[in-house]
Amino acid sequence: MQINVSQLLRESIGATRDYRINEVVDISGNNEGSQVEGECHLLRTQRSILTTCSLSTDVKLTCSRCLNSFSYPLKMKFEEEYFPTVDAATGVSLPPPEEASTFTIDEHHILDLTEAIRQYLLLDIPMKPLCKIDCAGLCQKCGKNLNEGNCDCVKQEIDPRWSELTRLL
Ligand SMILES: [Zn+2]
Ligand SMILES: [Zn+2]
């Protein structure tokens, strides 16, 4: 997701560009790309290019209970500043931005959105994804996926606290 901003960097402050995004991004690094769609708005500021993106995608996740893979829709909006590393008009190197974690535009004036998209998507992915809120998970004994129906182990198990109560009654 690379945009050449050499022209925009030469324009005056306040100049803008709009881009439609429709690309595959490998979010989790497992080579399973996710199709990312949406729009990015670029604004030339005095010191940088301010990028505002509104994107959506579906990521493939593995349910933490039943281990089935499922598709999880994500929508995100973010705003990031991209700092040029060379002056677009003169080609002279510019001092690095003060904050080390900011994004930069490379010496060929390429603004690469991939890393920002990947970071923002990762923020939105749940730590323990569930294929559905009431996912029944796997049977601890036989490993059957309980979303597909009960196994025979479940019925035999009685909570010891209840069996004690039954005895007293
Ligand atoms: Zn599940
Ligand atoms: Zn079972």
Short mmCIF file of C-alpha atoms and ligand atoms in Angstrom, two decimals:
data_model
loop_
_atom_site.label_atom_id
_atom_site.label_comp_id
_atom_site.label_asym_id
_atom_site.label_seq_id
_atom_site.Cartn_x
_atom_site.Cartn_y
_atom_site.Cartn_z
CA MET A 1 0.00 0.00 0.00
CA GLN A 2 2.50 2.56 -1.21
CA ILE A 3 1.71 6.05 -2.38
CA ASN A 4 4.17 8.31 -4.17
CA VAL A 5 3.78 11.71 -2.54
CA SER A 6 6.62 13.59 -4.29
CA GLN A 7 4.11 15.84 -6.04
CA LEU A 8 2.02 16.47 -2.94
CA LEU A 9 5.15 17.35 -0.94
CA ARG A 10 5.95 20.07 -3.47
CA GLU A 11 2.51 21.60 -3.21
CA SER A 12 1.56 24.23 -0.70
CA ILE A 13 0.35 23.55 2.82
CA GLY A 14 -3.27 22.46 2.79
CA ALA A 15 -3.05 20.53 -0.50
CA THR A 16 -4.89 17.21 -0.37
CA ARG A 17 -5.23 13.89 -2.16
CA ASP A 18 -7.80 11.14 -1.79
CA TYR A 19 -7.05 7.49 -2.45
CA ARG A 20 -9.27 4.47 -2.67
CA ILE A 21 -7.63 1.52 -0.99
CA ASN A 22 -8.26 -2.03 -2.10
CA GLU A 23 -5.33 -4.21 -1.26
CA VAL A 24 -4.30 -7.37 0.48
CA VAL A 25 -2.37 -6.88 3.73
CA ASP A 26 -0.70 -9.64 5.67
CA ILE A 27 -1.72 -8.63 9.18
CA SER A 28 -0.55 -11.41 11.43
CA GLY A 29 2.53 -12.34 9.42
CA ASN A 30 1.26 -15.82 8.61
CA ASN A 31 0.92 -15.07 4.90
CA GLU A 32 -2.84 -15.14 5.09
CA GLY A 33 -3.57 -11.79 3.58
CA SER A 34 -6.71 -9.81 4.36
CA GLN A 35 -8.43 -7.72 1.73
CA VAL A 36 -8.44 -4.15 3.05
CA GLU A 37 -10.83 -1.64 1.51
CA GLY A 38 -11.63 1.98 2.17
CA GLU A 39 -10.38 5.49 1.73
CA CYS A 40 -7.35 7.50 2.75
CA HIS A 41 -7.15 11.26 2.75
CA LEU A 42 -3.71 12.89 2.60
CA LEU A 43 -3.15 16.45 3.74
CA ARG A 44 0.07 18.37 3.22
CA THR A 45 0.93 20.11 6.49
CA GLN A 46 3.89 22.30 7.26
CA ARG A 47 6.04 19.47 8.55
CA SER A 48 4.42 16.28 7.30
CA ILE A 49 1.65 14.54 5.45
CA LEU A 50 -1.31 13.91 7.68
CA THR A 51 -3.04 10.71 6.63
CA THR A 52 -6.60 9.94 7.65
CA CYS A 53 -7.83 6.49 6.72
CA SER A 54 -11.17 4.80 7.06
CA LEU A 55 -10.85 1.12 6.26
CA SER A 56 -12.58 -2.19 6.66
CA THR A 57 -11.51 -5.77 6.27
CA ASP A 58 -12.23 -9.35 7.29
CA VAL A 59 -9.51 -11.16 9.18
CA LYS A 60 -9.27 -14.91 9.61
CA LEU A 61 -9.12 -15.79 13.29
CA THR A 62 -9.04 -19.02 15.22
CA CYS A 63 -11.68 -19.37 17.93
CA SER A 64 -9.98 -19.66 21.33
CA ARG A 65 -12.61 -22.13 22.54
CA CYS A 66 -13.42 -24.46 19.66
CA LEU A 67 -10.34 -23.80 17.47
CA ASN A 68 -12.44 -23.35 14.35
CA SER A 69 -11.28 -20.60 12.04
CA PHE A 70 -13.77 -17.89 11.30
CA SER A 71 -13.97 -14.58 9.55
CA TYR A 72 -14.01 -11.49 11.79
CA PRO A 73 -15.07 -8.15 10.28
CA LEU A 74 -13.03 -5.13 11.34
CA LYS A 75 -13.56 -1.45 10.75
CA MET A 76 -10.95 1.11 11.67
CA LYS A 77 -10.24 4.78 11.41
CA PHE A 78 -6.87 6.28 12.07
CA GLU A 79 -4.89 9.43 11.65
CA GLU A 80 -1.11 9.36 11.32
CA GLU A 81 1.54 11.86 10.40
CA TYR A 82 4.18 10.83 7.89
CA PHE A 83 7.40 12.81 7.98
CA PRO A 84 9.54 13.29 4.87
CA THR A 85 13.18 12.17 5.18
CA VAL A 86 14.34 14.28 2.24
CA ASP A 87 13.17 17.63 0.95
CA ALA A 88 11.09 16.87 -2.16
CA ALA A 89 12.16 20.05 -3.92
CA THR A 90 15.89 20.05 -3.19
CA GLY A 91 16.65 16.40 -2.40
CA VAL A 92 18.44 17.45 0.79
CA SER A 93 18.16 15.06 3.76
CA LEU A 94 15.95 16.27 6.57
CA PRO A 95 16.55 15.70 10.29
CA PRO A 96 14.60 12.73 11.65
CA PRO A 97 11.31 13.49 13.44
CA GLU A 98 11.55 14.03 17.19
CA GLU A 99 9.41 11.08 18.18
CA ALA A 100 11.16 7.88 17.17
CA SER A 101 7.95 5.94 16.70
CA THR A 102 6.51 8.13 13.96
CA PHE A 103 6.13 7.07 10.37
CA THR A 104 8.41 8.41 7.67
CA ILE A 105 8.28 8.89 3.91
CA ASP A 106 11.30 7.27 2.29
CA GLU A 107 13.91 9.00 0.12
CA HIS A 108 11.94 8.09 -3.01
CA HIS A 109 8.91 9.95 -1.56
CA ILE A 110 6.99 6.73 -0.99
CA LEU A 111 4.48 6.86 1.83
CA ASP A 112 3.83 3.27 2.87
CA LEU A 113 0.55 2.72 4.72
CA THR A 114 1.01 -1.00 5.26
CA GLU A 115 2.66 -0.83 8.69
CA ALA A 116 0.09 1.62 10.10
CA ILE A 117 -2.78 -0.50 8.81
CA ARG A 118 -1.23 -3.62 10.26
CA GLN A 119 -0.70 -1.98 13.66
CA TYR A 120 -4.22 -0.56 13.87
CA LEU A 121 -5.79 -3.83 12.79
CA LEU A 122 -3.81 -5.76 15.38
CA LEU A 123 -5.10 -3.37 18.07
CA ASP A 124 -8.65 -4.29 17.15
CA ILE A 125 -8.21 -8.03 17.07
CA PRO A 126 -9.47 -9.58 20.33
CA MET A 127 -6.92 -11.39 22.51
CA LYS A 128 -9.22 -14.38 22.86
CA PRO A 129 -11.31 -14.48 19.73
CA LEU A 130 -14.62 -16.32 19.84
CA CYS A 131 -16.42 -17.61 16.74
CA LYS A 132 -19.64 -16.59 18.52
CA ILE A 133 -20.34 -15.18 21.97
CA ASP A 134 -21.84 -18.41 23.28
CA CYS A 135 -19.38 -20.75 21.62
CA ALA A 136 -19.66 -24.05 23.49
CA GLY A 137 -16.01 -24.98 22.89
CA LEU A 138 -14.54 -28.45 22.84
CA CYS A 139 -15.25 -31.27 25.25
CA GLN A 140 -12.28 -31.50 27.62
CA LYS A 141 -12.49 -35.28 27.56
CA CYS A 142 -13.16 -36.35 23.99
CA GLY A 143 -12.37 -33.17 22.09
CA LYS A 144 -15.70 -33.03 20.27
CA ASN A 145 -16.81 -29.60 19.09
CA LEU A 146 -19.82 -29.01 21.35
CA ASN A 147 -21.27 -26.45 18.92
CA GLU A 148 -22.11 -29.44 16.75
CA GLY A 149 -23.98 -31.22 19.53
CA ASN A 150 -23.32 -32.78 22.91
CA CYS A 151 -21.06 -35.74 23.39
CA ASP A 152 -21.69 -38.57 25.80
CA CYS A 153 -19.16 -37.36 28.39
CA VAL A 154 -21.20 -34.31 29.41
CA LYS A 155 -24.19 -36.16 30.85
CA GLN A 156 -22.09 -38.39 33.08
CA GLU A 157 -20.46 -35.46 34.83
CA ILE A 158 -22.24 -34.20 37.92
CA ASP A 159 -20.91 -31.28 39.86
CA PRO A 160 -19.58 -32.70 43.16
CA ARG A 161 -21.31 -29.91 45.12
CA TRP A 162 -24.66 -31.01 43.74
CA SER A 163 -24.05 -34.70 44.41
CA GLU A 164 -23.31 -33.79 48.03
CA LEU A 165 -26.59 -31.89 48.15
CA THR A 166 -28.49 -34.77 46.60
CA ARG A 167 -27.05 -37.09 49.26
CA LEU A 168 -28.21 -34.80 52.10
CA LEU A 169 -31.69 -34.53 50.65
ZN ZN B 1 -15.80 -21.30 18.76
ZN ZN B 2 -16.88 -35.51 25.29
#
